[in-house]
Amino acid sequence: MNRVGGVGAIGNTPVVRLERLVDDDCAEVWVKLEAANPTGSYKDRMALAMIEAAEADGRLQPGQTVVEYTGGSTGSSLAFVCAVKGYPLRIVSSDAFAPEKIRTMLAFGAEVELIHSPEGITPKLIPAMMERAAQIAGEIGAFATDQFNNTDMVDGYRGLGEELIAQLPGDIDAFCAYVGTAGCFLGTTRALRKARPTLRRVAVEPGESAVLSGGAPATQHIEGGGIGRRPPQLDPSDFDEVIAVPEADAFAMARKAALAEGVFSGPSTGANLVAARQLAGRLGPGHRVVTVQVDSGLKYLAGSLYT
Ligand SMILES: Cc1ncc(COP(=O)(O)O)c(C=O)c1O
């Protein structure tokens, strides 16, 4: 596979153990530092997987336009991959998401259309974005990556799980991750379970819109998930537990992790760390919990998180 320039640098990210945020009477907590990917997010893995699989089976033709709806992380990664590979990219996003992500997509040459939603991620927002992207695809004959329904994007995260198995010899007792499309959660847990069949798979969601826990959909502000319904590729049999994290706790933990551990990230990583600490407290010494730093805190400097 010819992976030009930065595209060849996706994956093989470091993993670190939290030393200060986790007490001695808890399990170990390890964090995969996905901000080390070229656009600063684990979404680089799935963008590459979606494009390469479509190239391989002819769904995507040379020079064809690609279209996607996105909160901005997938869009940033797709814009980066499409720029290098020579595919024009049309993006449908919203002003509910970090402006840094919109600017990144533009920097990589994508055409970006925004749906106005200043109140945050409402239950109506993602369906509206999906509808507009499908409309564009129909109008111009673009290839719709359609991340929520794309199975290649889940496979794009298998490498993350395989890397963890190589990096952390011995047991991994639990893995937790904030769920949007559930791509990272599914791809990683499937790979981990091959080597660690008893792994506890814990989905993380916003406390304010805890639909996987049986709650009602509502507006919330942890970007990247909490879309107000169970994502289509996530079956209830795919997870063993759900931890709902209030957004104030997720934001506070992101700030704390930056200062105490040098893990500089966004709110969804904050939610992952809150859930991982909860699990570590419950499992106790001699066990190991793994989670992910989804992306870099640099993507959130314009918002309220670090001000
Ligand atoms: C910032 C952020 N966190 C978490 C997620 C959730 O990842 P996934 O879609 O793989 O479930 C996303 C996905 O868009 C994201 O952008």
CSV table of C-alpha atoms and ligand atoms in Angstrom, one decimal:
chain,number,residue,atom,x,y,z
A,1,MET,CA,0.0,0.0,0.0
A,2,ASN,CA,1.4,3.4,-1.1
A,3,ARG,CA,0.8,5.8,1.8
A,4,VAL,CA,2.3,9.2,0.9
A,5,GLY,CA,3.9,11.5,3.4
A,6,GLY,CA,1.9,12.1,6.6
A,7,VAL,CA,-0.7,9.5,5.6
A,8,GLY,CA,2.0,6.8,6.3
A,9,ALA,CA,2.3,8.1,9.9
A,10,ILE,CA,-1.2,7.2,11.0
A,11,GLY,CA,-1.3,4.8,14.0
A,12,ASN,CA,1.4,3.3,16.2
A,13,THR,CA,0.7,5.8,18.9
A,14,PRO,CA,2.2,5.6,22.4
A,15,VAL,CA,0.3,4.4,25.5
A,16,VAL,CA,1.0,5.9,29.0
A,17,ARG,CA,0.0,5.0,32.5
A,18,LEU,CA,-1.7,7.6,34.7
A,19,GLU,CA,0.5,8.1,37.7
A,20,ARG,CA,-1.2,11.0,39.6
A,21,LEU,CA,-5.0,10.8,38.8
A,22,VAL,CA,-5.3,7.2,40.1
A,23,ASP,CA,-4.9,6.1,43.7
A,24,ASP,CA,-2.7,3.2,44.9
A,25,ASP,CA,-5.8,1.2,45.9
A,26,CYS,CA,-7.1,1.2,42.3
A,27,ALA,CA,-6.4,-0.7,39.2
A,28,GLU,CA,-3.8,0.6,36.7
A,29,VAL,CA,-5.2,3.1,34.1
A,30,TRP,CA,-3.4,3.2,30.7
A,31,VAL,CA,-4.2,5.8,28.1
A,32,LYS,CA,-3.5,5.4,24.3
A,33,LEU,CA,-2.3,8.8,23.1
A,34,GLU,CA,-4.2,9.2,19.8
A,35,ALA,CA,-3.4,12.9,19.5
A,36,ALA,CA,-0.1,11.6,18.1
A,37,ASN,CA,-1.8,10.9,14.8
A,38,PRO,CA,-1.1,13.5,12.1
A,39,THR,CA,-4.3,15.6,12.5
A,40,GLY,CA,-4.2,15.1,16.3
A,41,SER,CA,-7.1,12.6,16.5
A,42,TYR,CA,-7.8,8.8,16.2
A,43,LYS,CA,-10.2,9.7,13.4
A,44,ASP,CA,-7.2,9.6,11.0
A,45,ARG,CA,-7.3,5.8,11.3
A,46,MET,CA,-10.9,5.5,10.2
A,47,ALA,CA,-10.7,8.2,7.4
A,48,LEU,CA,-7.8,6.2,5.9
A,49,ALA,CA,-9.7,2.9,6.2
A,50,MET,CA,-12.9,4.3,4.6
A,51,ILE,CA,-11.0,5.7,1.6
A,52,GLU,CA,-8.6,2.8,1.1
A,53,ALA,CA,-11.4,0.2,1.2
A,54,ALA,CA,-13.5,2.2,-1.3
A,55,GLU,CA,-10.5,2.6,-3.6
A,56,ALA,CA,-9.9,-1.1,-3.4
A,57,ASP,CA,-13.4,-2.3,-4.4
A,58,GLY,CA,-14.1,0.5,-6.9
A,59,ARG,CA,-16.8,2.4,-4.9
A,60,LEU,CA,-14.4,5.4,-5.1
A,61,GLN,CA,-13.0,6.4,-8.5
A,62,PRO,CA,-9.9,8.5,-9.1
A,63,GLY,CA,-10.7,12.2,-8.7
A,64,GLN,CA,-14.3,11.5,-7.5
A,65,THR,CA,-15.7,13.9,-4.9
A,66,VAL,CA,-16.2,12.5,-1.4
A,67,VAL,CA,-19.0,13.8,0.9
A,68,GLU,CA,-19.4,13.4,4.7
A,69,TYR,CA,-21.4,14.8,7.6
A,70,THR,CA,-19.2,15.3,10.6
A,71,GLY,CA,-18.7,17.1,13.9
A,72,GLY,CA,-15.3,18.0,12.5
A,73,SER,CA,-12.8,15.4,13.7
A,74,THR,CA,-13.8,12.9,11.0
A,75,GLY,CA,-13.9,15.8,8.6
A,76,SER,CA,-10.4,17.0,9.5
A,77,SER,CA,-9.0,13.5,9.0
A,78,LEU,CA,-10.9,12.9,5.8
A,79,ALA,CA,-9.8,16.3,4.5
A,80,PHE,CA,-6.2,15.4,5.2
A,81,VAL,CA,-6.4,12.0,3.5
A,82,CYS,CA,-8.4,13.3,0.6
A,83,ALA,CA,-6.0,16.2,0.0
A,84,VAL,CA,-3.0,13.8,-0.2
A,85,LYS,CA,-4.9,11.3,-2.4
A,86,GLY,CA,-6.4,13.9,-4.7
A,87,TYR,CA,-10.2,13.6,-3.9
A,88,PRO,CA,-12.3,16.8,-3.6
A,89,LEU,CA,-14.2,16.8,-0.3
A,90,ARG,CA,-17.6,18.3,0.5
A,91,ILE,CA,-18.4,18.5,4.3
A,92,VAL,CA,-21.6,19.1,6.2
A,93,SER,CA,-20.9,20.2,9.8
A,94,SER,CA,-22.3,22.7,12.3
A,95,ASP,CA,-21.3,25.7,14.4
A,96,ALA,CA,-22.1,23.4,17.4
A,97,PHE,CA,-18.6,22.0,17.1
A,98,ALA,CA,-15.1,23.4,17.7
A,99,PRO,CA,-14.2,26.1,15.1
A,100,GLU,CA,-10.6,24.8,15.1
A,101,LYS,CA,-12.0,21.6,13.4
A,102,ILE,CA,-13.8,23.7,10.7
A,103,ARG,CA,-10.6,25.6,10.1
A,104,THR,CA,-8.6,22.4,9.7
A,105,MET,CA,-11.0,21.1,7.1
A,106,LEU,CA,-10.7,24.3,5.2
A,107,ALA,CA,-6.9,24.3,5.5
A,108,PHE,CA,-6.9,20.9,3.8
A,109,GLY,CA,-9.0,22.3,1.0
A,110,ALA,CA,-12.5,20.9,1.8
A,111,GLU,CA,-15.7,22.7,1.0
A,112,VAL,CA,-17.6,23.1,4.3
A,113,GLU,CA,-21.3,23.8,4.8
A,114,LEU,CA,-22.5,24.5,8.3
A,115,ILE,CA,-25.9,23.9,9.9
A,116,HIS,CA,-26.7,26.5,12.5
A,117,SER,CA,-27.1,25.0,16.0
A,118,PRO,CA,-25.7,27.5,18.5
A,119,GLU,CA,-27.4,25.8,21.5
A,120,GLY,CA,-25.2,22.7,21.1
A,121,ILE,CA,-25.6,19.1,19.9
A,122,THR,CA,-29.4,18.7,19.8
A,123,PRO,CA,-31.1,15.4,19.0
A,124,LYS,CA,-32.1,16.9,15.6
A,125,LEU,CA,-28.6,18.1,14.6
A,126,ILE,CA,-27.0,14.8,13.4
A,127,PRO,CA,-30.0,13.6,11.4
A,128,ALA,CA,-30.2,17.1,9.7
A,129,MET,CA,-26.5,16.8,8.8
A,130,MET,CA,-26.9,13.3,7.5
A,131,GLU,CA,-29.8,14.3,5.3
A,132,ARG,CA,-28.0,17.2,3.7
A,133,ALA,CA,-24.9,15.1,3.0
A,134,ALA,CA,-27.1,12.4,1.3
A,135,GLN,CA,-28.7,15.1,-0.7
A,136,ILE,CA,-25.3,16.4,-1.9
A,137,ALA,CA,-24.1,12.9,-2.8
A,138,GLY,CA,-27.3,12.4,-4.9
A,139,GLU,CA,-27.0,15.7,-6.6
A,140,ILE,CA,-23.3,15.5,-7.7
A,141,GLY,CA,-22.7,11.7,-7.7
A,142,ALA,CA,-20.2,11.9,-4.9
A,143,PHE,CA,-19.0,9.0,-2.8
A,144,ALA,CA,-20.7,9.2,0.6
A,145,THR,CA,-18.4,7.8,3.3
A,146,ASP,CA,-21.5,7.8,5.6
A,147,GLN,CA,-19.5,7.2,8.8
A,148,PHE,CA,-22.3,5.9,11.0
A,149,ASN,CA,-23.2,3.1,8.6
A,150,ASN,CA,-19.7,2.5,7.2
A,151,THR,CA,-18.2,-0.9,8.3
A,152,ASP,CA,-14.7,-0.1,7.0
A,153,MET,CA,-14.4,2.7,9.6
A,154,VAL,CA,-14.9,0.1,12.4
A,155,ASP,CA,-12.1,-2.0,10.9
A,156,GLY,CA,-9.9,1.0,10.8
A,157,TYR,CA,-9.7,0.8,14.6
A,158,ARG,CA,-8.6,-2.8,14.8
A,159,GLY,CA,-5.0,-1.7,14.6
A,160,LEU,CA,-5.5,0.4,17.8
A,161,GLY,CA,-6.5,-2.8,19.7
A,162,GLU,CA,-3.7,-4.8,18.2
A,163,GLU,CA,-1.2,-2.2,19.1
A,164,LEU,CA,-2.5,-2.2,22.7
A,165,ILE,CA,-2.0,-6.0,22.9
A,166,ALA,CA,1.6,-5.6,21.8
A,167,GLN,CA,2.2,-2.6,24.0
A,168,LEU,CA,0.6,-4.0,27.2
A,169,PRO,CA,1.7,-7.7,27.7
A,170,GLY,CA,-0.3,-9.4,30.4
A,171,ASP,CA,-3.9,-8.8,31.1
A,172,ILE,CA,-6.3,-6.0,30.1
A,173,ASP,CA,-9.4,-6.2,32.3
A,174,ALA,CA,-11.5,-3.4,30.9
A,175,PHE,CA,-11.6,-1.0,28.0
A,176,CYS,CA,-13.8,2.1,28.0
A,177,ALA,CA,-14.5,4.6,25.3
A,178,TYR,CA,-16.9,7.5,24.6
A,179,VAL,CA,-19.3,6.5,21.8
A,180,GLY,CA,-20.3,8.5,18.8
A,181,THR,CA,-20.4,6.2,15.7
A,182,ALA,CA,-19.0,3.6,18.1
A,183,GLY,CA,-16.2,2.9,15.5
A,184,CYS,CA,-13.4,3.2,18.0
A,185,PHE,CA,-15.2,1.3,20.7
A,186,LEU,CA,-16.2,-1.6,18.3
A,187,GLY,CA,-13.0,-1.9,16.4
A,188,THR,CA,-10.8,-1.8,19.4
A,189,THR,CA,-12.9,-4.1,21.6
A,190,ARG,CA,-13.2,-6.7,18.8
A,191,ALA,CA,-9.4,-6.7,18.4
A,192,LEU,CA,-8.8,-6.8,22.1
A,193,ARG,CA,-11.3,-9.6,22.8
A,194,LYS,CA,-9.5,-11.9,20.3
A,195,ALA,CA,-6.5,-11.9,22.7
A,196,ARG,CA,-8.4,-11.1,25.9
A,197,PRO,CA,-11.7,-12.9,25.7
A,198,THR,CA,-12.9,-11.8,29.2
A,199,LEU,CA,-12.3,-8.1,28.5
A,200,ARG,CA,-15.0,-5.9,30.1
A,201,ARG,CA,-16.3,-3.5,27.3
A,202,VAL,CA,-17.6,-0.3,28.8
A,203,ALA,CA,-19.3,2.3,26.6
A,204,VAL,CA,-19.2,5.9,27.8
A,205,GLU,CA,-21.9,8.5,27.1
A,206,PRO,CA,-22.9,11.9,28.3
A,207,GLY,CA,-25.0,12.0,31.5
A,208,GLU,CA,-27.2,14.7,30.0
A,209,SER,CA,-28.2,12.5,27.1
A,210,ALA,CA,-27.8,9.0,28.4
A,211,VAL,CA,-29.8,7.0,25.8
A,212,LEU,CA,-27.7,3.8,26.1
A,213,SER,CA,-28.5,3.8,29.8
A,214,GLY,CA,-32.2,4.1,29.0
A,215,GLY,CA,-32.4,7.9,29.4
A,216,ALA,CA,-34.0,10.5,27.2
A,217,PRO,CA,-32.1,12.2,24.4
A,218,ALA,CA,-31.2,15.8,25.1
A,219,THR,CA,-28.8,18.6,24.2
A,220,GLN,CA,-25.3,18.1,25.5
A,221,HIS,CA,-21.8,19.5,24.9
A,222,ILE,CA,-19.3,16.6,24.8
A,223,GLU,CA,-18.4,16.7,21.2
A,224,GLY,CA,-18.1,13.5,19.2
A,225,GLY,CA,-20.9,11.5,20.7
A,226,GLY,CA,-24.2,11.5,22.6
A,227,ILE,CA,-26.1,11.8,19.4
A,228,GLY,CA,-29.4,11.0,21.1
A,229,ARG,CA,-29.9,7.4,19.9
A,230,ARG,CA,-27.9,4.2,19.7
A,231,PRO,CA,-25.5,4.4,16.8
A,232,PRO,CA,-26.6,1.8,14.1
A,233,GLN,CA,-23.5,-0.4,14.3
A,234,LEU,CA,-23.6,-0.8,18.1
A,235,ASP,CA,-25.7,-3.8,19.1
A,236,PRO,CA,-26.5,-4.1,22.9
A,237,SER,CA,-24.5,-7.4,22.8
A,238,ASP,CA,-21.4,-5.3,21.9
A,239,PHE,CA,-21.0,-3.8,25.4
A,240,ASP,CA,-21.1,-5.1,28.9
A,241,GLU,CA,-21.8,-1.9,30.7
A,242,VAL,CA,-22.5,1.8,30.1
A,243,ILE,CA,-21.0,4.7,32.2
A,244,ALA,CA,-22.8,8.0,31.8
A,245,VAL,CA,-20.6,10.9,32.6
A,246,PRO,CA,-22.0,14.4,33.4
A,247,GLU,CA,-20.5,16.9,31.0
A,248,ALA,CA,-19.2,19.1,33.8
A,249,ASP,CA,-17.2,16.2,35.2
A,250,ALA,CA,-15.8,15.4,31.7
A,251,PHE,CA,-14.7,19.0,31.2
A,252,ALA,CA,-13.1,19.2,34.6
A,253,MET,CA,-11.3,15.9,34.1
A,254,ALA,CA,-9.9,17.1,30.8
A,255,ARG,CA,-8.4,20.1,32.5
A,256,LYS,CA,-7.1,18.1,35.4
A,257,ALA,CA,-5.5,15.5,33.2
A,258,ALA,CA,-3.7,18.2,31.2
A,259,LEU,CA,-2.2,19.7,34.4
A,260,ALA,CA,-1.5,16.6,36.4
A,261,GLU,CA,-0.5,14.1,33.8
A,262,GLY,CA,0.3,16.1,30.7
A,263,VAL,CA,-2.5,14.4,28.8
A,264,PHE,CA,-3.9,17.4,26.9
A,265,SER,CA,-7.2,16.6,25.3
A,266,GLY,CA,-10.9,17.5,24.8
A,267,PRO,CA,-14.2,16.8,26.6
A,268,SER,CA,-14.7,13.3,25.2
A,269,THR,CA,-11.3,12.2,26.5
A,270,GLY,CA,-12.3,13.8,29.9
A,271,ALA,CA,-15.3,11.5,29.9
A,272,ASN,CA,-13.1,8.5,29.1
A,273,LEU,CA,-10.8,9.3,32.0
A,274,VAL,CA,-13.7,9.8,34.4
A,275,ALA,CA,-15.1,6.3,33.4
A,276,ALA,CA,-11.7,4.7,33.5
A,277,ARG,CA,-11.1,6.0,37.1
A,278,GLN,CA,-14.5,4.7,38.2
A,279,LEU,CA,-13.6,1.3,36.8
A,280,ALA,CA,-10.2,1.3,38.3
A,281,GLY,CA,-11.7,2.0,41.7
A,282,ARG,CA,-14.1,-0.8,41.4
A,283,LEU,CA,-11.5,-3.4,40.0
A,284,GLY,CA,-8.8,-2.6,42.5
A,285,PRO,CA,-5.0,-3.3,42.5
A,286,GLY,CA,-3.7,-6.1,40.2
A,287,HIS,CA,-6.0,-5.1,37.4
A,288,ARG,CA,-5.6,-3.0,34.3
A,289,VAL,CA,-8.1,-0.5,32.7
A,290,VAL,CA,-7.4,1.0,29.2
A,291,THR,CA,-8.9,4.0,27.5
A,292,VAL,CA,-8.0,6.5,24.8
A,293,GLN,CA,-7.0,10.1,24.5
A,294,VAL,CA,-9.3,10.7,21.6
A,295,ASP,CA,-7.6,13.9,20.3
A,296,SER,CA,-5.5,16.9,21.2
A,297,GLY,CA,-6.5,19.8,23.5
A,298,LEU,CA,-5.3,22.1,20.7
A,299,LYS,CA,-8.6,21.4,19.0
A,300,TYR,CA,-10.5,23.1,21.9
A,301,LEU,CA,-8.5,26.2,22.7
A,302,ALA,CA,-11.1,28.6,21.2
A,303,GLY,CA,-14.0,27.2,23.3
A,304,SER,CA,-14.8,27.3,27.0
A,305,LEU,CA,-12.8,24.2,28.0
A,306,TYR,CA,-9.5,25.9,28.7
A,307,THR,CA,-10.6,29.4,29.4
B,1,LIG,C1,-14.0,14.3,19.8
B,1,LIG,C2,-14.6,13.0,19.6
B,1,LIG,N1,-14.6,12.1,20.6
B,1,LIG,C3,-15.2,10.9,20.5
B,1,LIG,C4,-15.8,10.5,19.3
B,1,LIG,C5,-16.4,9.1,19.3
B,1,LIG,O1,-15.7,8.3,18.4
B,1,LIG,P1,-16.5,7.2,17.6
B,1,LIG,O2,-17.2,7.8,16.5
B,1,LIG,O3,-15.5,6.2,17.1
B,1,LIG,O4,-17.5,6.5,18.5
B,1,LIG,C6,-15.7,11.3,18.2
B,1,LIG,C7,-16.3,10.9,17.0
B,1,LIG,O5,-16.7,11.8,16.2
B,1,LIG,C8,-15.1,12.6,18.4
B,1,LIG,O6,-15.0,13.4,17.3
